[in-house]
XYZ file of C-alpha atoms in Angstrom:
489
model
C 10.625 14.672 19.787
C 11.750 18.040 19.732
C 9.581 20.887 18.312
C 12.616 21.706 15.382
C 12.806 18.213 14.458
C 9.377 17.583 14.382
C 8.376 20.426 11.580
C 11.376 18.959 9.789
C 9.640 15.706 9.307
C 6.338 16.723 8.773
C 7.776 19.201 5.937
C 9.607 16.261 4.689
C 6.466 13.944 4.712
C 4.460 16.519 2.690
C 7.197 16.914 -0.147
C 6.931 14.993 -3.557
C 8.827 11.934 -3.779
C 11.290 11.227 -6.621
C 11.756 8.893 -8.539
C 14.675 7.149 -7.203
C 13.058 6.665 -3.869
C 10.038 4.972 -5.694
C 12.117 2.670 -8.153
C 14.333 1.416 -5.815
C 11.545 1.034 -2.422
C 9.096 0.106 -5.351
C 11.994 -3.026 -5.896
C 11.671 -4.170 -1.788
C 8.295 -6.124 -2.799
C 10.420 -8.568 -5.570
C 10.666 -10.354 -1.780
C 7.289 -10.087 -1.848
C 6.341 -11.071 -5.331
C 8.280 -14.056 -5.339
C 8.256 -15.566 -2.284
C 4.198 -15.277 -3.188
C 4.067 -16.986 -6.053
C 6.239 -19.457 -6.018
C 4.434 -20.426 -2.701
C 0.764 -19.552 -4.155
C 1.704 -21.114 -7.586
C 4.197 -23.988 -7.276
C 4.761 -25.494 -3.522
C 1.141 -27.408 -3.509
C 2.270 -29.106 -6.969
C 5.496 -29.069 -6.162
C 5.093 -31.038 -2.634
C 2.268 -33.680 -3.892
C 2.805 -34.333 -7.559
C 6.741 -34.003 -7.225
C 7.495 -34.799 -3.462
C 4.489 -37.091 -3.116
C 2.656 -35.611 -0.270
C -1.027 -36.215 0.107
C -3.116 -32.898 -0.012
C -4.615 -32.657 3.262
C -0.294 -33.436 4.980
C 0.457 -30.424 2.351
C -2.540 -28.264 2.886
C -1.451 -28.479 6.426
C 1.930 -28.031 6.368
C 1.325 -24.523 4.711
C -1.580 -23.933 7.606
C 0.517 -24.595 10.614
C 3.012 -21.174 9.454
C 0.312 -19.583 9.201
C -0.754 -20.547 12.846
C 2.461 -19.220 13.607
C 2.016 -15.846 12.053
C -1.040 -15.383 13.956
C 1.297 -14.410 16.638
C 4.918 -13.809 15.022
C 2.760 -10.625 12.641
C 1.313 -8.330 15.432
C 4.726 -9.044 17.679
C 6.902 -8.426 15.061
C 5.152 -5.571 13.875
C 4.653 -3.719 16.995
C 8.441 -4.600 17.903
C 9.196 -2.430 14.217
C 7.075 0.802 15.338
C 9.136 0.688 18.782
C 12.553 -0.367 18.446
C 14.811 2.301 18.847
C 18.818 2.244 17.242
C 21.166 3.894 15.487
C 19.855 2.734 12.317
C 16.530 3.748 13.084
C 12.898 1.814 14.013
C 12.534 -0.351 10.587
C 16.080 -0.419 8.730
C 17.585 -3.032 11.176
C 14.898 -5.701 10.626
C 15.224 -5.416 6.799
C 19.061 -5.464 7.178
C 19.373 -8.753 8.963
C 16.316 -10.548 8.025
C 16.883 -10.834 4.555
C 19.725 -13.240 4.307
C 18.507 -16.132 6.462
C 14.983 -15.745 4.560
C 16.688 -15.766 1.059
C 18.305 -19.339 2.793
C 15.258 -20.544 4.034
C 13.405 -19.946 0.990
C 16.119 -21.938 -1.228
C 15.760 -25.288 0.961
C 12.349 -25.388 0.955
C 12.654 -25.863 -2.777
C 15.567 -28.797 -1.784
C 13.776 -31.281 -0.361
C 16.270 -34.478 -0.350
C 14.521 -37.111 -2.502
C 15.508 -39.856 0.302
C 13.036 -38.047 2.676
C 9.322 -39.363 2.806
C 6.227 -40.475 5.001
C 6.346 -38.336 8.371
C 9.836 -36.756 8.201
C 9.048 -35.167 4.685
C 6.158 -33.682 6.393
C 8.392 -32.491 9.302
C 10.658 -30.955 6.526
C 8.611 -29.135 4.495
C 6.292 -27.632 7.358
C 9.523 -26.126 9.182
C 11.062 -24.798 5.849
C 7.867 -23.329 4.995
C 7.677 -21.377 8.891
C 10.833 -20.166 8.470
C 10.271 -18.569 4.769
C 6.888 -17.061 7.160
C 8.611 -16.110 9.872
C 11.375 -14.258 7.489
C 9.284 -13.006 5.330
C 7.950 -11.175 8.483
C 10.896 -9.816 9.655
C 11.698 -8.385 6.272
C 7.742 -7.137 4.856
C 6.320 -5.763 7.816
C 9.116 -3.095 8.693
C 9.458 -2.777 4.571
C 5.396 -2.226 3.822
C 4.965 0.087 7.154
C 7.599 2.583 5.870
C 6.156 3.179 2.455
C 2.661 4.632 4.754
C 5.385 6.917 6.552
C 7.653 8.863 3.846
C 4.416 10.602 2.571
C 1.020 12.446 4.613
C -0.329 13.517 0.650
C -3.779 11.454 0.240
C -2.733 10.710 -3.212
C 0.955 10.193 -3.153
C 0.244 7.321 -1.011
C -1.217 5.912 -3.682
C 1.138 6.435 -6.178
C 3.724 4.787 -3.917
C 1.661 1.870 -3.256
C 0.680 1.686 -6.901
C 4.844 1.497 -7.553
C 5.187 -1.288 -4.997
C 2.456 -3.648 -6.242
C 4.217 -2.962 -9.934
C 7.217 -4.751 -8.563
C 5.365 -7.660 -6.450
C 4.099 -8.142 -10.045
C 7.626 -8.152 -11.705
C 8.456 -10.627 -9.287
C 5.582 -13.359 -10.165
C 6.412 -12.584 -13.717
C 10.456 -13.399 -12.757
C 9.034 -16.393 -10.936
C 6.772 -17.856 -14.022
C 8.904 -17.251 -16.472
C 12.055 -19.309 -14.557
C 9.808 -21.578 -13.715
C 7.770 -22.834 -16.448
C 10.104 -21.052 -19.119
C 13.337 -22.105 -17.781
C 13.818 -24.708 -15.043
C 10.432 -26.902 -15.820
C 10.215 -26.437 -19.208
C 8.817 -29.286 -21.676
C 6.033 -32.051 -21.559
C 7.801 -33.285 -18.654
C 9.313 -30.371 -16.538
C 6.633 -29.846 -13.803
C 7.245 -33.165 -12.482
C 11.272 -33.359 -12.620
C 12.105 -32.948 -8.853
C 15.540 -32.042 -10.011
C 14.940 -28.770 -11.821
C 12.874 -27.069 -8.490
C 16.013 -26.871 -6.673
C 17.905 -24.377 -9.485
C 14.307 -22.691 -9.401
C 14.306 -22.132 -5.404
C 17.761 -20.893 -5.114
C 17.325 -18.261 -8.608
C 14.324 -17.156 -6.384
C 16.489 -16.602 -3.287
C 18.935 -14.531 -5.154
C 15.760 -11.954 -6.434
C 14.584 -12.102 -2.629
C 18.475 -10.683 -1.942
C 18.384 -8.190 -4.646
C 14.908 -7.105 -3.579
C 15.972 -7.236 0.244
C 18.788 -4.897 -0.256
C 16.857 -2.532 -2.352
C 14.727 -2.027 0.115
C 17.166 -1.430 2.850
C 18.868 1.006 0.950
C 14.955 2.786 0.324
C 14.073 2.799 4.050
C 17.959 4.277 4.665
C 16.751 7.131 2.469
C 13.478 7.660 3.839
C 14.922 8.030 7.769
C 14.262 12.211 7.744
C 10.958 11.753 6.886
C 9.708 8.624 8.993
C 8.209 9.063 12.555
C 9.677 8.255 15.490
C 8.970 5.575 17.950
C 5.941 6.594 20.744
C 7.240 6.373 24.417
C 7.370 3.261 26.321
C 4.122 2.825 28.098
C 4.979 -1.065 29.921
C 6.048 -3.916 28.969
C 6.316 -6.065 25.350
C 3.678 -8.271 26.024
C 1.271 -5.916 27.873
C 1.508 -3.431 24.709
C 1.362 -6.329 22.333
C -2.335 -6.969 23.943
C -3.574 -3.346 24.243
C -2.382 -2.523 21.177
C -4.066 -5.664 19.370
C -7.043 -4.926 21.153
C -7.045 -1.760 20.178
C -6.242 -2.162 16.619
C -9.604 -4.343 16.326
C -11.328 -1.659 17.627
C -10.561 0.590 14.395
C -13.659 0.080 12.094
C -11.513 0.800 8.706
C -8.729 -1.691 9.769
C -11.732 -4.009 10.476
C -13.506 -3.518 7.324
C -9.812 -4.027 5.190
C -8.590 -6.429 7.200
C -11.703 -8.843 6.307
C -11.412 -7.623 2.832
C -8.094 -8.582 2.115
C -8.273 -12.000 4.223
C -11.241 -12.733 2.183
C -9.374 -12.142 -0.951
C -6.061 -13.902 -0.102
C -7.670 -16.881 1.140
C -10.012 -17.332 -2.313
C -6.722 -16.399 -4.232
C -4.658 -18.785 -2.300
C -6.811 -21.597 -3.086
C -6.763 -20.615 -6.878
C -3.650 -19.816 -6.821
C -2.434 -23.382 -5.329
C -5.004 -25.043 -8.134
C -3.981 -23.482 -10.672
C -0.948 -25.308 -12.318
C -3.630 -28.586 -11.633
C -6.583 -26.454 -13.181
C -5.051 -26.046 -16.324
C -2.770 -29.249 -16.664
C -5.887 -31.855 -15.564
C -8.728 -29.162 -16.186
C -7.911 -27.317 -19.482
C -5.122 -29.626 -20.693
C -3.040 -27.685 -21.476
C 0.642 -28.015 -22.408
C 3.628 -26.661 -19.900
C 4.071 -23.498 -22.405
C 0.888 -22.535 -22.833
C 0.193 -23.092 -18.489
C 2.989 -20.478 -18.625
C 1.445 -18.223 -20.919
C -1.448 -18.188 -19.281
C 0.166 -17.223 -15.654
C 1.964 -14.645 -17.481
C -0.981 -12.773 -18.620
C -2.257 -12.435 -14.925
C 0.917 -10.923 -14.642
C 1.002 -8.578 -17.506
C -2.588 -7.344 -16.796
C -1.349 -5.213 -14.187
C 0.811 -3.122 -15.721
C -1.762 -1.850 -17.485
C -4.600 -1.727 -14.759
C -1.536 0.163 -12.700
C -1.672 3.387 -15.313
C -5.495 2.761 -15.669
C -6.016 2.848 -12.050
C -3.900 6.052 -11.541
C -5.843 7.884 -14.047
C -9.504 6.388 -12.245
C -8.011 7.629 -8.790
C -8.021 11.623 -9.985
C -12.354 11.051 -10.394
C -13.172 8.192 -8.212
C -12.302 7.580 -4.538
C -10.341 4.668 -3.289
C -13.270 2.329 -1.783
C -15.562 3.238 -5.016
C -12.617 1.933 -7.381
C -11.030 -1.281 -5.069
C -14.868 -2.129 -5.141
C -15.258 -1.800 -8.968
C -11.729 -3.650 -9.587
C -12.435 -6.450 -7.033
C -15.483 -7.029 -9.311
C -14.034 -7.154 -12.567
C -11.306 -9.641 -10.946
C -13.978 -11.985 -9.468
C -16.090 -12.223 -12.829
C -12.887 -13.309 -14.912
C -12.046 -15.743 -12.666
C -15.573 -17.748 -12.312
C -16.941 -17.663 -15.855
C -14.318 -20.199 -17.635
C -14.295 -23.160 -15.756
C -18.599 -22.339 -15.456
C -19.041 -22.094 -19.225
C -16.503 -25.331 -19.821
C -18.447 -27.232 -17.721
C -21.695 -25.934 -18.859
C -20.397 -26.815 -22.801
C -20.383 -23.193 -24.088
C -16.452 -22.852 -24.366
C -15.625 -25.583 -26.660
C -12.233 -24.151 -28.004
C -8.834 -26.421 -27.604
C -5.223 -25.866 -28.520
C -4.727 -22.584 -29.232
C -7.607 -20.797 -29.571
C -8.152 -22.076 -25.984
C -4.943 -20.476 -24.542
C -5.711 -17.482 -26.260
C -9.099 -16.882 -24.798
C -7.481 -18.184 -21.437
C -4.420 -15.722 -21.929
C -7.210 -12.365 -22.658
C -9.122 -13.609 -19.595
C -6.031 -13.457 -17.312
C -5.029 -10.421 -18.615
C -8.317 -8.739 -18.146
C -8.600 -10.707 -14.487
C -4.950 -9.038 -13.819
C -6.063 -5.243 -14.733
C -9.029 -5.771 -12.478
C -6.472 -7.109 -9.401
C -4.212 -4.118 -9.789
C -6.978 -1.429 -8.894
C -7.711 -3.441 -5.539
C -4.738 -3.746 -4.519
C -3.752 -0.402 -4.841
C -6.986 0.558 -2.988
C -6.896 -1.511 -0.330
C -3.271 -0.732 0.687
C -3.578 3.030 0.106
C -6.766 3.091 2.386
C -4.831 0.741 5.102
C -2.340 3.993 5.068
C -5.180 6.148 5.460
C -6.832 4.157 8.506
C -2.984 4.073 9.917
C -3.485 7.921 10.343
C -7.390 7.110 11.869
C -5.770 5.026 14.149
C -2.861 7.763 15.151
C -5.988 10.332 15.493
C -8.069 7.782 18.146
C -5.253 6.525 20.241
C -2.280 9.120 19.606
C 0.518 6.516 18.600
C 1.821 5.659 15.449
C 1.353 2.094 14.335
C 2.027 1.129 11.024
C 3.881 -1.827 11.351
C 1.077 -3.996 13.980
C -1.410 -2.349 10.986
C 0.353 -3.748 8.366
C 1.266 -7.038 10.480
C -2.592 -7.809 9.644
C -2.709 -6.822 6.071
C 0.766 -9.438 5.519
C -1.338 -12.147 7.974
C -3.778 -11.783 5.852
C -1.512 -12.059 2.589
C 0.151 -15.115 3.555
C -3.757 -16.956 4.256
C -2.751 -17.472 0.445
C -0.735 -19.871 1.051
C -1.882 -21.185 4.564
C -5.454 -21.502 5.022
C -6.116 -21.400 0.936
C -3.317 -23.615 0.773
C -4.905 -25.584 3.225
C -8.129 -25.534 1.796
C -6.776 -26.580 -2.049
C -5.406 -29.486 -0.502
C -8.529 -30.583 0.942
C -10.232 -29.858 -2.119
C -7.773 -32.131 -4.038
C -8.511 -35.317 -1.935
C -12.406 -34.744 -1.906
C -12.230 -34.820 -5.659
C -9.654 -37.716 -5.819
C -6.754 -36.204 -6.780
C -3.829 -39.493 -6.728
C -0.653 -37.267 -5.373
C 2.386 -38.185 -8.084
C 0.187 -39.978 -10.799
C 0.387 -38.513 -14.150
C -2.035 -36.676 -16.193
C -3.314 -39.646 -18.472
C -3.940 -41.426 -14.975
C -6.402 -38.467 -13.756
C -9.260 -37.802 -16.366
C -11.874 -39.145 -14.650
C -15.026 -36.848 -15.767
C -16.459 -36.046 -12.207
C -12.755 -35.384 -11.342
C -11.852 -33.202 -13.825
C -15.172 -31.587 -13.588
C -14.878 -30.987 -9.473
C -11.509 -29.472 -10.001
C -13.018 -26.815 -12.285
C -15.799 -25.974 -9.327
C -12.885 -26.182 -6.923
C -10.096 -23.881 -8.766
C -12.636 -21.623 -10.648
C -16.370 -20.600 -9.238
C -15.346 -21.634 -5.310
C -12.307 -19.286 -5.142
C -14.183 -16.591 -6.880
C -17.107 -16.944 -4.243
C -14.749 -16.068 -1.360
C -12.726 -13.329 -3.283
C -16.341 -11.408 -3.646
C -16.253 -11.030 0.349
C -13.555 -8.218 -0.424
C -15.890 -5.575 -2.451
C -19.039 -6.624 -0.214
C -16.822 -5.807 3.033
C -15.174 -2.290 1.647
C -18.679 -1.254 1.434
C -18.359 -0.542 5.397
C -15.632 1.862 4.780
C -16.104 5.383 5.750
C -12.581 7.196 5.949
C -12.993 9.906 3.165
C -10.438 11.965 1.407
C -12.061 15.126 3.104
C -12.252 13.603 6.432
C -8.982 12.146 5.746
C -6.992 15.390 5.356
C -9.121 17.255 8.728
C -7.637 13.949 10.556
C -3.954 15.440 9.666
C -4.869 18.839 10.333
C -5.695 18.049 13.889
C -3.318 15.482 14.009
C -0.170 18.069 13.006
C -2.350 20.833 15.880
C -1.694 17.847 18.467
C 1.371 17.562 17.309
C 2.731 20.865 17.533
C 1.524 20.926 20.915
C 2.920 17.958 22.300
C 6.452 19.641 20.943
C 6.130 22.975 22.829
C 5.288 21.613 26.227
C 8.399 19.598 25.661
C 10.837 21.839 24.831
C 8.855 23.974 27.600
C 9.347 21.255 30.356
């Protein structure tokens, strides 16, 4: 890179962003948001009360993508820092995955009615690798870019902060054409019919988003970094680079986080539309008000969370926010079964409703932490081994996003034959007390255990704001170095 071009885009990288850039890259994660919950939320239901799939051939469908990813991330993600084109490092990848994702993602919501027994199996696990695979190609390039445009320590946040406000619109845009449109009524969540409308209304958000992302990262190119030199082959940097990757404490200490909290989400996540159908018996409407206000929650923990950032560092408020998250999510099903939260009908929903809301404002200021410190450790990383790598960094923050619906996918469906879950019977056939009581333990308290991993790992992380900006300091000194000798040689 030459020495003029270089202070260009480390000028650019320290300017504020507007906010066009942030509405319409804030729009890339609708892919996100609803490719996430209609996966976390509806597939599980969707394949074993609808299809007729037993848990455990569900649960495993969803695990054997994520086997997959294992691999496909870090590849996919190094191949983004390095590619080099006309259109730049990350725009082609967004460009051309997003299509055959968007398709991929409307059949597995098709599933012919005639298929069953092993080929329905076969089905559903390749549909649900290719929405993986695509949902790769598109999020890594798309995520990695939004830790480029910007070196400020607090920007970052801010355009994080924008990003998880549109994964959010997208799980509310899933919800409410799901339970408020497609599968509404007593019956709706099991007519096999109305989930193929649903999958293909999905795919055309995933477009929209796709496309406003593309047109984000287009905007971004004068301030993104350029690729590192070549130094060998694919596969021998895919292994080096992995390797050394793990050998960056903060990416260690987030990455475990963030696993620890997709897999416990996952699992409630996949249990929830059977939590509060066989659980808290509730009706399809109020099931969908209920989602909703885990939805709504974080558009006011977003705000709440900016305003906490100016006084408290990132680790002290993802901690804090992981917390509050974790608390609303094990005390109803623990106080139902305990027989201090006697409410039904609506007074139920209500409380429900408040509880998701609060649970929602906690999520937002975790999220926003986590990712904004993954940016930061992105620049660690730079500062240790001199090479940008964003994308095989956020490779492992997407692995561990889509353990949501893989191994906690997995792990609901498990947790549904252990407790005797019968795959297609209707409510009135499954309210057996030690069932309905095990299904509380297993969507509620048992989630909630796993998800308090996160805060207990983020305790480990060090990076600080005023270690943060020396890092950059020394990193723009190396920098500036590297440029001279060039233009010198």
């Amino acid at each position: 890179m030459s020495a003029p071009h270089l202070d260009a885009s480390a000028a650019a990288r320290r300017a504020p962003l507007g906010f066009g850039f942030k509405f319409f890259y804030g729009a890339g994660a609708l892919v996100e948001g609803t490719i996430t919950a209609a996966l976390t939320y509806f597939l599980l239901f969707y394949l074993t009360s609808v299809c007729g799939m037993s848990g455990t051939a569900a649960g495993t469908a969803l695990l054997v993508g994520l086997l997959v990813d294992a691999v496909a991330d870090p590849l996919i993600g190094l191949m983004s820092d390095n590619l080099r084109s006309r259109l730049g490092r990350r725009l082609p990848f967004l460009l051309f995955g997003t299509i055959p994702l968007a398709l991929a993602f409307g059949l597995l919501f098709s599933i012919p009615a005639a298929l069953g027994g092993p080929a329905l199996v076969v089905y559903a696990t390749l549909c649900a690798m290719a929405v993986r695979i695509g949902q790769s190609v598109y999020n890594l390039p798309y995520v990695a870019v939004g830790a480029e445009v910007s070196d400020d320590y607090q920007e970052r946040s801010s355009i994080v902060a924008y990003r998880i406000s549109f994964t959010m619109l997208g799980t509310f845009a899933v919800i409410a054409l799901g339970l408020g449109l497609f599968m509404a009524g007593a019956d709706g969540l099991k007519d096999r019919s109305a989930y193929v409308p649903f999958g293909w209304a999905c795919a055309a958000i995933i477009l929209v988003g796709g496309f406003s992302g593309a047109l984000a990262t287009r905007r971004a190119a004068p301030r993104v970094h350029a690729p590192a030199p070549p130094e060998g082959g694919l596969f021998s940097s895919f292994t080096r680079e992995r390797r050394d990757v793990f050998r960056n404490r903060s990416f260690v200490v987030i990455f475990v986080a963030v696993l620890a909290f997709f897999v416990g989400q996952g699992m409630a996540g996949a249990l929830a539309i059977h939590l509060n159908s066989y659980f808290w018996r509730l009706s399809t409407e109020a099931v969908q008000l209920v989602l909703i206000g885990a939805t709504l929650g974080p558009f006011l923990g977003a705000p709440l969370a900016a305003l906490l950032s100016r006084w408290i560092d990132k680790k002290t408020l993802a901690i804090a926010s992981f917390l509050v998250f974790v608390a609303a999510q094990l005390w109803p099903p623990v106080a139902r079964i305990a027989g201090l939260l006697p409410f039904e009908g609506d007074a139920l929903t209500t409380l429900l409703f408040i509880n998701a809301f609060a649970g929602g404002a906690g999520l937002i200021g975790g999220a926003i932490g986590a990712q904004s410190m993954m940016a930061d450790a992105a620049d660690e990383h730079e500062h240790r081994f001199h090479v940008r790598r964003e994308g095989l960094f956020f490779s492992g923050l997407s692995l561990a996003g889509k353990a949501a619906t893989g191994l906690g996918g997995f792990l609901a469906g498990i947790a549904l034959d252990a407790i005797g879950f019968q795959a297609g019977a209707e409510a009135g056939q499954q309210v057996a007390t030690d069932f309905v009581r095990n299904l509380g333990l297993a969507a509620g308290p048992l989630p909630a255990l796993i998800t308090l991993i996160a805060p207990l790992a983020l305790a480990g992380y060090r990076l600080t704001r005023e270690r943060h900006t020396d890092m950059l300091a020394e990193i723009d000194q190396r920098r500036g170095k590297a440029a001279l000798l060039d233009a010198a040689g």
